[in-house]
Amino acid sequence: MNFKRVPNHIGVIPDGNRRWAESRGISRERGYENGIGPGFELYKACLDLGIKEMTFYGFTQDNTKRPPSQTRAFQKACIDAVKILSDKDASLLVVGNTDSPLFPSELLSYTKRTNFGSGKMKVNFLVNYSWWWDINKAYSMGTAPGNPRDYFLTNIASGEISRIDLVIRWGGRRRLSGFLPVQTVYSDFYIIDELWPDYKPDHLYDALRWYETQDITLGG
Amino acid sequence: MNFKRVPNHIGVIPDGNRRWAESRGISRERGYENGIGPGFELYKACLDLGIKEMTFYGFTQDNTKRPPSQTRAFQKACIDAVKILSDKDASLLVVGNTDSPLFPSELLSYTKRTNFGSGKMKVNFLVNYSWWWDINKAYSMGTAPGNPRDYFLTNIASGEISRIDLVIRWGGRRRLSGFLPVQTVYSDFYIIDELWPDYKPDHLYDALRWYETQDITLGG
């Protein structure tokens, strides 16, 4: 695959795991385990293309209001996904509210960026994340002398995650659902109607072919 | 037109005025004046449907980096659009940075909500707006005792503008371009490929028919 211009940073909203399970007549919890393989395939395809950074929307504090069996299932899927990458070429970072028992203790060590292999690609996971928790970290710290914008941007909880060029969402819904509101103010959105466990490399390539045709204005 | 469920609040990104003018071989500035009629038509269609609130993305601080003739043209279009509604049924509010000479003085009086007619529908215009200016208003005020989220949400510059259910963008681009990042965290996005001056009521109705089929989870 050859593209004349690829995004630096892709945001991934892997939606549709429960609908996928239901459509197969298996329990909704089983959807999440079928989302791990696609995540690894997508990571490999992006690594091959020289994408510099990816951020996966793992689960949110809103999501944990679902039945406990589902919450346990998506917690486990996030742990497994991070562990798979911790064996590969990636500079891993997990961002989420660790002050809650809903944050998996297995991932605590990844809340500081950790390099594996040649650490070529930054791979971020949002785990027990919430947009308000993210912003409130900077807000509750207050301002400081200097440029308030830079100070805010570095002190939000996701301050180590850069501006996102392209958000790809699986599962047909056309919304951000609280995904990194600060980093997505200028992002292009690409929606794939198929459900996340049905990931195919062509989904990524279709998104990138579309992205090539977009002009980047950053609001100008 | 009959819908079983309409959004309370529609965000409108009326993009494509310059491309529309170019495609007709007229100067790019002329695009903006052709966007005023569509805005009024859209307002009337929404009023008829009982939509409670609309927010129009007028122009941003980023936009004012364009050539002065263009800046003057979209400033004038915003002034004219607001003036047309000040004669109709609307509760009007203009939100934008008034500390800059780029904010049209003609609109200063509308930065406090003003009722016209029966004032049935809230109509908000973002004029010389910027997402960072919006958030920084709350950020620079700091926190106060009580719920920090509520305090933040009421103290951003757009604090009087409610959560947006549906964003409709004309002109084919699939991005927010800095449009109200806080109010759009859970919004559904509907993109119309046609350019804004080519507005037709069916654009709205198509968006609303699609919106009826979406489940509203607010991130849950």
Short mmCIF file of C-alpha atoms in Angstrom, two decimals:
data_model
loop_
_atom_site.label_atom_id
_atom_site.label_comp_id
_atom_site.label_asym_id
_atom_site.label_seq_id
_atom_site.Cartn_x
_atom_site.Cartn_y
_atom_site.Cartn_z
CA MET A 1 0.00 0.00 0.00
CA ASN A 2 1.28 3.41 -0.96
CA PHE A 3 -0.09 6.72 0.20
CA LYS A 4 1.24 10.12 -0.70
CA ARG A 5 0.37 11.47 2.76
CA VAL A 6 -0.52 9.55 5.92
CA PRO A 7 -1.71 11.04 9.22
CA ASN A 8 0.84 11.35 12.00
CA HIS A 9 -1.65 10.27 14.61
CA ILE A 10 -4.73 8.06 14.24
CA GLY A 11 -7.44 7.82 16.91
CA VAL A 12 -9.29 4.50 16.95
CA ILE A 13 -12.83 4.03 18.29
CA PRO A 14 -13.36 0.25 18.13
CA ASP A 15 -17.14 0.17 18.54
CA GLY A 16 -19.63 -2.62 17.92
CA ASN A 17 -18.28 -5.53 19.99
CA ARG A 18 -21.62 -6.17 21.73
CA ARG A 19 -23.68 -5.88 18.54
CA TRP A 20 -21.26 -8.30 16.85
CA ALA A 21 -21.72 -10.87 19.64
CA GLU A 22 -25.51 -10.48 19.59
CA SER A 23 -25.61 -10.96 15.83
CA ARG A 24 -23.85 -14.29 16.36
CA GLY A 25 -26.14 -15.34 19.19
CA ILE A 26 -23.33 -15.38 21.73
CA SER A 27 -23.28 -13.42 24.99
CA ARG A 28 -22.48 -9.72 24.73
CA GLU A 29 -19.41 -10.13 26.95
CA ARG A 30 -17.87 -12.41 24.34
CA GLY A 31 -17.73 -9.53 21.89
CA TYR A 32 -14.77 -7.90 23.60
CA GLU A 33 -12.37 -10.83 23.38
CA ASN A 34 -12.99 -10.81 19.63
CA GLY A 35 -11.76 -7.23 19.49
CA ILE A 36 -8.19 -7.99 20.58
CA GLY A 37 -7.00 -9.66 17.37
CA PRO A 38 -8.28 -6.79 15.19
CA GLY A 39 -6.46 -4.27 17.39
CA PHE A 40 -3.17 -6.08 16.88
CA GLU A 41 -3.77 -6.39 13.12
CA LEU A 42 -4.52 -2.68 12.87
CA TYR A 43 -1.39 -1.81 14.88
CA LYS A 44 0.76 -3.91 12.53
CA ALA A 45 -0.76 -2.33 9.41
CA CYS A 46 -0.15 1.17 10.81
CA LEU A 47 3.42 0.30 11.85
CA ASP A 48 4.14 -0.88 8.30
CA LEU A 49 2.84 2.42 6.92
CA GLY A 50 5.05 4.49 9.20
CA ILE A 51 2.21 5.99 11.26
CA LYS A 52 3.90 7.65 14.24
CA GLU A 53 1.17 7.51 16.89
CA MET A 54 -2.09 5.65 17.55
CA THR A 55 -4.60 6.08 20.36
CA PHE A 56 -7.14 3.35 21.12
CA TYR A 57 -10.37 4.19 22.95
CA GLY A 58 -10.36 1.33 25.46
CA PHE A 59 -13.15 1.97 27.93
CA THR A 60 -14.60 4.98 29.73
CA GLN A 61 -15.91 5.71 33.17
CA ASP A 62 -19.36 5.99 31.51
CA ASN A 63 -18.96 2.43 30.16
CA THR A 64 -18.43 1.03 33.66
CA LYS A 65 -22.08 1.75 34.48
CA ARG A 66 -22.90 -1.33 32.37
CA PRO A 67 -23.52 -4.74 33.98
CA PRO A 68 -20.46 -6.00 35.96
CA SER A 69 -19.98 -8.99 33.67
CA GLN A 70 -19.55 -6.65 30.69
CA THR A 71 -17.27 -4.34 32.64
CA ARG A 72 -15.06 -7.28 33.59
CA ALA A 73 -15.01 -8.41 29.97
CA PHE A 74 -13.82 -5.09 28.52
CA GLN A 75 -11.33 -4.59 31.35
CA LYS A 76 -9.83 -7.98 30.49
CA ALA A 77 -9.76 -7.18 26.77
CA CYS A 78 -7.82 -3.97 27.49
CA ILE A 79 -5.33 -5.79 29.71
CA ASP A 80 -4.80 -8.46 27.06
CA ALA A 81 -4.42 -5.91 24.26
CA VAL A 82 -1.80 -3.92 26.16
CA LYS A 83 0.08 -7.10 27.12
CA ILE A 84 0.27 -8.24 23.50
CA LEU A 85 1.85 -4.92 22.50
CA SER A 86 4.25 -4.96 25.42
CA ASP A 87 6.01 -7.72 23.54
CA LYS A 88 6.27 -5.81 20.25
CA ASP A 89 7.63 -2.58 18.78
CA ALA A 90 5.77 0.13 20.63
CA SER A 91 6.14 3.02 23.01
CA LEU A 92 3.17 2.27 25.24
CA LEU A 93 1.14 4.66 27.38
CA VAL A 94 -2.09 4.01 29.27
CA VAL A 95 -4.15 7.09 30.21
CA GLY A 96 -7.07 6.80 32.60
CA ASN A 97 -8.31 7.40 36.12
CA THR A 98 -6.17 5.19 38.35
CA ASP A 99 -7.84 6.48 41.53
CA SER A 100 -10.75 4.11 40.93
CA PRO A 101 -10.88 0.34 41.52
CA LEU A 102 -12.29 0.10 37.99
CA PHE A 103 -8.83 0.85 36.63
CA PRO A 104 -7.15 -2.58 36.15
CA SER A 105 -4.17 -2.86 38.49
CA GLU A 106 -2.35 -4.89 35.82
CA LEU A 107 -2.03 -1.71 33.75
CA LEU A 108 -0.78 0.64 36.47
CA SER A 109 2.84 0.29 35.37
CA TYR A 110 1.98 1.50 31.86
CA THR A 111 0.70 4.89 33.02
CA LYS A 112 4.27 6.05 32.46
CA ARG A 113 5.35 5.71 28.84
CA THR A 114 7.35 2.51 28.39
CA ASN A 115 9.34 1.48 25.31
CA PHE A 116 9.29 -2.05 23.92
CA GLY A 117 11.35 -3.30 20.98
CA SER A 118 12.61 -0.30 19.06
CA GLY A 119 9.69 1.72 20.49
CA LYS A 120 9.11 3.16 17.04
CA MET A 121 5.40 3.89 17.27
CA LYS A 122 3.64 5.61 20.16
CA VAL A 123 0.59 3.54 21.10
CA ASN A 124 -1.78 5.03 23.66
CA PHE A 125 -4.71 3.31 25.34
CA LEU A 126 -7.50 5.15 27.12
CA VAL A 127 -8.55 2.98 30.05
CA ASN A 128 -11.19 4.10 32.56
CA TYR A 129 -11.05 7.46 30.81
CA SER A 130 -13.52 10.33 30.89
CA TRP A 131 -13.33 13.61 29.00
CA TRP A 132 -14.21 15.58 32.10
CA TRP A 133 -11.63 13.78 34.23
CA ASP A 134 -9.11 14.61 31.50
CA ILE A 135 -9.87 18.34 31.40
CA ASN A 136 -10.40 18.65 35.14
CA LYS A 137 -6.83 17.63 35.84
CA ALA A 138 -5.58 20.88 34.27
CA TYR A 139 -8.56 22.91 35.47
CA SER A 140 -8.11 21.93 39.13
CA MET A 141 -4.36 22.73 38.98
CA GLY A 142 -5.09 26.28 37.92
CA THR A 143 -3.01 28.56 35.73
CA ALA A 144 0.64 29.56 36.09
CA PRO A 145 2.77 32.40 34.71
CA GLY A 146 3.42 31.97 31.00
CA ASN A 147 1.24 30.85 28.11
CA PRO A 148 -2.06 29.59 29.60
CA ARG A 149 -2.84 27.50 26.52
CA ASP A 150 0.44 25.59 26.63
CA TYR A 151 0.10 25.12 30.38
CA PHE A 152 -3.45 23.77 29.98
CA LEU A 153 -2.51 21.45 27.09
CA THR A 154 0.39 19.92 29.00
CA ASN A 155 -1.56 19.51 32.22
CA ILE A 156 -4.71 17.80 31.02
CA ALA A 157 -4.57 14.14 32.01
CA SER A 158 -3.93 13.20 28.38
CA GLY A 159 -1.30 15.91 27.99
CA GLU A 160 1.23 13.41 26.59
CA ILE A 161 -1.12 12.49 23.73
CA SER A 162 -0.63 14.71 20.69
CA ARG A 163 -3.20 16.30 18.37
CA ILE A 164 -5.10 13.66 16.39
CA ASP A 165 -5.20 13.98 12.59
CA LEU A 166 -7.66 11.22 11.77
CA VAL A 167 -10.26 9.48 13.95
CA ILE A 168 -11.50 6.15 12.58
CA ARG A 169 -14.63 4.77 14.22
CA TRP A 170 -15.99 1.29 13.60
CA GLY A 171 -19.62 0.30 14.15
CA GLY A 172 -21.40 3.01 12.18
CA ARG A 173 -22.02 5.61 14.87
CA ARG A 174 -21.02 9.14 13.92
CA ARG A 175 -19.95 10.64 17.20
CA LEU A 176 -16.92 11.09 19.42
CA SER A 177 -18.56 9.73 22.61
CA GLY A 178 -16.21 11.81 24.75
CA PHE A 179 -13.01 10.76 22.93
CA LEU A 180 -10.20 13.26 23.70
CA PRO A 181 -12.13 16.50 23.08
CA VAL A 182 -8.99 18.66 23.12
CA GLN A 183 -6.91 16.57 20.70
CA THR A 184 -9.83 16.15 18.26
CA VAL A 185 -10.88 19.78 17.75
CA TYR A 186 -9.44 19.73 14.21
CA SER A 187 -9.47 15.96 13.48
CA ASP A 188 -10.98 14.43 10.38
CA PHE A 189 -13.54 11.69 11.14
CA TYR A 190 -13.94 8.52 9.13
CA ILE A 191 -16.77 6.12 9.95
CA ILE A 192 -16.77 2.44 9.07
CA ASP A 193 -20.18 0.82 9.22
CA GLU A 194 -18.84 -2.65 9.93
CA LEU A 195 -18.45 -3.72 13.53
CA TRP A 196 -15.01 -3.71 15.12
CA PRO A 197 -14.54 -7.50 15.39
CA ASP A 198 -15.11 -7.62 11.61
CA TYR A 199 -12.01 -5.43 11.04
CA LYS A 200 -10.31 -5.85 7.66
CA PRO A 201 -7.14 -4.05 6.47
CA ASP A 202 -9.20 -2.45 3.71
CA HIS A 203 -11.05 -0.45 6.36
CA LEU A 204 -7.79 1.28 7.24
CA TYR A 205 -6.76 1.69 3.60
CA ASP A 206 -10.17 3.14 2.67
CA ALA A 207 -9.85 5.63 5.52
CA LEU A 208 -6.32 6.59 4.44
CA ARG A 209 -7.30 6.98 0.79
CA TRP A 210 -10.08 9.33 1.91
CA TYR A 211 -7.72 11.19 4.25
CA GLU A 212 -5.28 11.83 1.38
CA THR A 213 -7.96 13.88 -0.39
CA GLN A 214 -8.70 16.15 2.58
CA ASP A 215 -7.11 19.55 2.91
CA ILE A 216 -5.68 20.26 6.33
CA THR A 217 -6.55 23.76 7.51
CA LEU A 218 -6.44 23.45 11.33
CA GLY A 219 -9.43 25.77 11.44
CA GLY A 220 -7.89 28.45 9.17
CA MET B 1 -42.77 16.62 7.89
CA ASN B 2 -43.26 14.33 10.84
CA PHE B 3 -40.55 12.91 13.03
CA LYS B 4 -41.04 10.70 16.03
CA ARG B 5 -38.06 12.28 17.78
CA VAL B 6 -36.24 15.51 16.96
CA PRO B 7 -33.06 16.81 18.59
CA ASN B 8 -33.44 19.54 21.20
CA HIS B 9 -30.41 21.37 19.92
CA ILE B 10 -28.89 21.42 16.44
CA GLY B 11 -25.40 22.75 15.71
CA VAL B 12 -24.94 24.13 12.21
CA ILE B 13 -21.59 24.33 10.38
CA PRO B 14 -22.42 26.20 7.17
CA ASP B 15 -19.27 25.41 5.19
CA GLY B 16 -18.52 25.76 1.49
CA ASN B 17 -19.35 29.41 0.73
CA ARG B 18 -16.00 30.09 -0.94
CA ARG B 19 -16.03 26.85 -2.97
CA TRP B 20 -19.58 27.68 -4.08
CA ALA B 21 -18.50 31.13 -5.30
CA GLU B 22 -15.47 29.70 -7.11
CA SER B 23 -17.57 27.09 -8.86
CA ARG B 24 -19.69 29.94 -10.23
CA GLY B 25 -16.68 31.98 -11.28
CA ILE B 26 -17.51 34.82 -8.89
CA SER B 27 -15.17 36.21 -6.25
CA ARG B 28 -14.79 34.13 -3.08
CA GLU B 29 -16.12 36.99 -0.92
CA ARG B 30 -19.42 36.77 -2.76
CA GLY B 31 -20.01 33.30 -1.32
CA TYR B 32 -20.87 34.60 2.11
CA GLU B 33 -23.77 36.82 1.11
CA ASN B 34 -25.31 33.77 -0.53
CA GLY B 35 -25.25 31.99 2.81
CA ILE B 36 -27.68 34.33 4.57
CA GLY B 37 -30.86 33.21 2.81
CA PRO B 38 -30.15 29.52 3.53
CA GLY B 39 -29.64 30.32 7.21
CA PHE B 40 -33.02 31.96 7.46
CA GLU B 41 -34.70 29.08 5.57
CA LEU B 42 -33.09 26.54 7.90
CA TYR B 43 -34.16 28.53 10.97
CA LYS B 44 -37.78 28.60 9.73
CA ALA B 45 -37.81 24.86 9.01
CA CYS B 46 -36.44 24.12 12.48
CA LEU B 47 -38.92 26.49 14.13
CA ASP B 48 -41.79 24.67 12.38
CA LEU B 49 -40.50 21.35 13.71
CA GLY B 50 -40.36 22.59 17.28
CA ILE B 51 -36.55 22.44 17.59
CA LYS B 52 -35.75 24.29 20.82
CA GLU B 53 -32.22 25.54 20.17
CA MET B 54 -29.88 26.11 17.21
CA THR B 55 -26.27 27.24 17.16
CA PHE B 56 -24.70 28.60 13.97
CA TYR B 57 -20.93 28.53 13.48
CA GLY B 58 -20.47 32.09 12.21
CA PHE B 59 -16.73 32.76 12.05
CA THR B 60 -13.72 31.97 14.17
CA GLN B 61 -10.58 33.78 15.22
CA ASP B 62 -8.71 31.30 12.97
CA ASN B 63 -10.86 32.41 10.00
CA THR B 64 -9.81 36.05 10.47
CA LYS B 65 -6.29 35.15 9.31
CA ARG B 66 -7.73 35.06 5.77
CA PRO B 67 -7.42 38.05 3.42
CA PRO B 68 -9.13 41.19 4.81
CA SER B 69 -11.69 41.31 1.98
CA GLN B 70 -12.90 37.84 2.95
CA THR B 71 -12.90 38.69 6.64
CA ARG B 72 -15.04 41.76 5.95
CA ALA B 73 -17.40 39.66 3.83
CA PHE B 74 -18.08 37.03 6.50
CA GLN B 75 -18.33 39.68 9.21
CA LYS B 76 -21.02 41.39 7.17
CA ALA B 77 -22.83 38.12 6.51
CA CYS B 78 -22.98 37.44 10.25
CA ILE B 79 -24.27 40.92 11.01
CA ASP B 80 -26.95 40.59 8.34
CA ALA B 81 -27.99 37.12 9.50
CA VAL B 82 -28.38 38.24 13.11
CA LYS B 83 -30.32 41.35 12.05
CA ILE B 84 -32.78 39.27 10.03
CA LEU B 85 -33.53 37.11 13.05
CA SER B 86 -33.84 40.12 15.37
CA ASP B 87 -37.09 40.78 13.56
CA LYS B 88 -38.49 37.25 13.99
CA ASP B 89 -39.35 34.71 16.69
CA ALA B 90 -36.05 34.01 18.37
CA SER B 91 -34.15 34.29 21.60
CA LEU B 92 -30.85 35.51 20.21
CA LEU B 93 -27.38 35.16 21.67
CA VAL B 94 -24.03 35.98 20.08
CA VAL B 95 -20.97 34.33 21.65
CA GLY B 96 -17.46 35.42 20.68
CA ASN B 97 -14.42 37.38 21.68
CA THR B 98 -15.56 40.99 21.96
CA ASP B 99 -12.13 42.17 23.15
CA SER B 100 -10.92 42.18 19.55
CA PRO B 101 -11.63 44.74 16.80
CA LEU B 102 -12.54 41.75 14.61
CA PHE B 103 -15.76 41.35 16.60
CA PRO B 104 -18.36 43.47 14.75
CA SER B 105 -19.52 46.31 16.98
CA GLU B 106 -23.02 45.98 15.48
CA LEU B 107 -23.40 42.69 17.34
CA LEU B 108 -22.19 43.80 20.78
CA SER B 109 -25.72 44.27 22.09
CA TYR B 110 -26.58 40.63 21.30
CA THR B 111 -23.91 39.18 23.58
CA LYS B 112 -26.65 39.21 26.23
CA ARG B 113 -29.55 36.94 25.29
CA THR B 114 -32.34 39.04 23.76
CA ASN B 115 -35.89 37.89 22.98
CA PHE B 116 -37.70 38.82 19.78
CA GLY B 117 -41.29 37.93 18.95
CA SER B 118 -42.41 35.14 21.24
CA GLY B 119 -38.71 34.20 21.66
CA LYS B 120 -39.68 30.57 21.23
CA MET B 121 -36.43 29.20 19.86
CA LYS B 122 -32.96 29.87 21.21
CA VAL B 123 -30.70 30.85 18.32
CA ASN B 124 -27.00 31.23 19.06
CA PHE B 125 -24.31 32.60 16.75
CA LEU B 126 -20.62 32.05 17.26
CA VAL B 127 -18.88 35.19 16.06
CA ASN B 128 -15.10 35.66 16.35
CA TYR B 129 -15.14 32.44 18.37
CA SER B 130 -12.28 30.12 19.26
CA TRP B 131 -12.43 26.85 21.15
CA TRP B 132 -9.46 27.82 23.29
CA TRP B 133 -10.87 31.27 24.08
CA ASP B 134 -14.07 29.48 25.12
CA ILE B 135 -12.40 27.04 27.52
CA ASN B 136 -9.85 29.55 28.77
CA LYS B 137 -12.59 31.77 30.19
CA ALA B 138 -13.41 29.11 32.80
CA TYR B 139 -9.81 27.98 33.14
CA SER B 140 -8.48 31.44 33.91
CA MET B 141 -11.25 32.04 36.50
CA GLY B 142 -10.18 28.97 38.44
CA THR B 143 -12.29 26.66 40.53
CA ALA B 144 -14.64 27.47 43.41
CA PRO B 145 -16.16 25.42 46.23
CA GLY B 146 -18.84 23.06 44.98
CA ASN B 147 -19.03 20.82 41.93
CA PRO B 148 -16.04 21.67 39.68
CA ARG B 149 -17.73 20.27 36.58
CA ASP B 150 -20.82 22.43 36.94
CA TYR B 151 -18.66 25.45 37.72
CA PHE B 152 -16.53 24.83 34.64
CA LEU B 153 -19.54 24.23 32.37
CA THR B 154 -21.24 27.46 33.43
CA ASN B 155 -18.08 29.54 33.21
CA ILE B 156 -16.78 28.64 29.77
CA ALA B 157 -17.48 31.54 27.41
CA SER B 158 -20.25 29.50 25.76
CA GLY B 159 -21.70 28.46 29.13
CA GLU B 160 -25.21 29.58 28.10
CA ILE B 161 -25.19 27.21 25.12
CA SER B 162 -26.54 23.77 26.01
CA ARG B 163 -25.30 20.31 25.00
CA ILE B 164 -25.71 19.74 21.25
CA ASP B 165 -27.60 16.63 20.11
CA LEU B 166 -26.95 16.84 16.38
CA VAL B 167 -24.29 18.69 14.40
CA ILE B 168 -25.07 19.17 10.71
CA ARG B 169 -22.16 20.24 8.54
CA TRP B 170 -22.51 21.35 4.94
CA GLY B 171 -19.70 21.21 2.38
CA GLY B 172 -18.54 17.62 2.80
CA ARG B 173 -15.80 17.98 5.39
CA ARG B 174 -16.01 15.57 8.28
CA ARG B 175 -14.59 17.53 11.17
CA LEU B 176 -15.60 19.89 13.93
CA SER B 177 -13.03 22.62 13.12
CA GLY B 178 -13.06 23.76 16.74
CA PHE B 179 -16.86 23.98 17.04
CA LEU B 180 -17.88 23.97 20.74
CA PRO B 181 -15.71 21.07 21.94
CA VAL B 182 -17.47 20.83 25.30
CA GLN B 183 -21.05 20.80 24.00
CA THR B 184 -20.24 18.29 21.23
CA VAL B 185 -18.58 15.51 23.25
CA TYR B 186 -21.67 13.28 22.75
CA SER B 187 -23.18 14.87 19.61
CA ASP B 188 -24.15 12.92 16.53
CA PHE B 189 -22.56 14.29 13.31
CA TYR B 190 -24.32 14.43 9.97
CA ILE B 191 -22.40 15.57 6.91
CA ILE B 192 -24.01 17.02 3.79
CA ASP B 193 -21.76 16.99 0.75
CA GLU B 194 -23.50 19.92 -0.93
CA LEU B 195 -22.16 23.39 -0.25
CA TRP B 196 -23.99 25.64 2.20
CA PRO B 197 -25.36 28.17 -0.33
CA ASP B 198 -27.03 25.18 -2.06
CA TYR B 199 -29.09 24.45 1.09
CA LYS B 200 -32.37 22.62 0.51
CA PRO B 201 -34.94 21.67 3.18
CA ASP B 202 -34.35 18.01 2.30
CA HIS B 203 -30.85 18.33 3.75
CA LEU B 204 -32.38 19.00 7.15
CA TYR B 205 -35.03 16.32 6.74
CA ASP B 206 -32.45 13.72 5.67
CA ALA B 207 -30.37 14.58 8.74
CA LEU B 208 -33.41 14.29 11.02
CA ARG B 209 -34.52 10.99 9.50
CA TRP B 210 -31.04 9.63 10.16
CA TYR B 211 -31.02 11.08 13.68
CA GLU B 212 -34.30 9.29 14.51
CA THR B 213 -32.55 5.95 13.97
CA GLN B 214 -29.64 6.69 16.34
CA ASP B 215 -29.68 5.50 19.90
CA ILE B 216 -28.72 8.14 22.43
CA THR B 217 -26.32 6.77 25.04
CA LEU B 218 -24.43 9.88 26.19
CA GLY B 219 -21.34 7.72 26.36
CA GLY B 220 -22.94 4.93 28.46
#
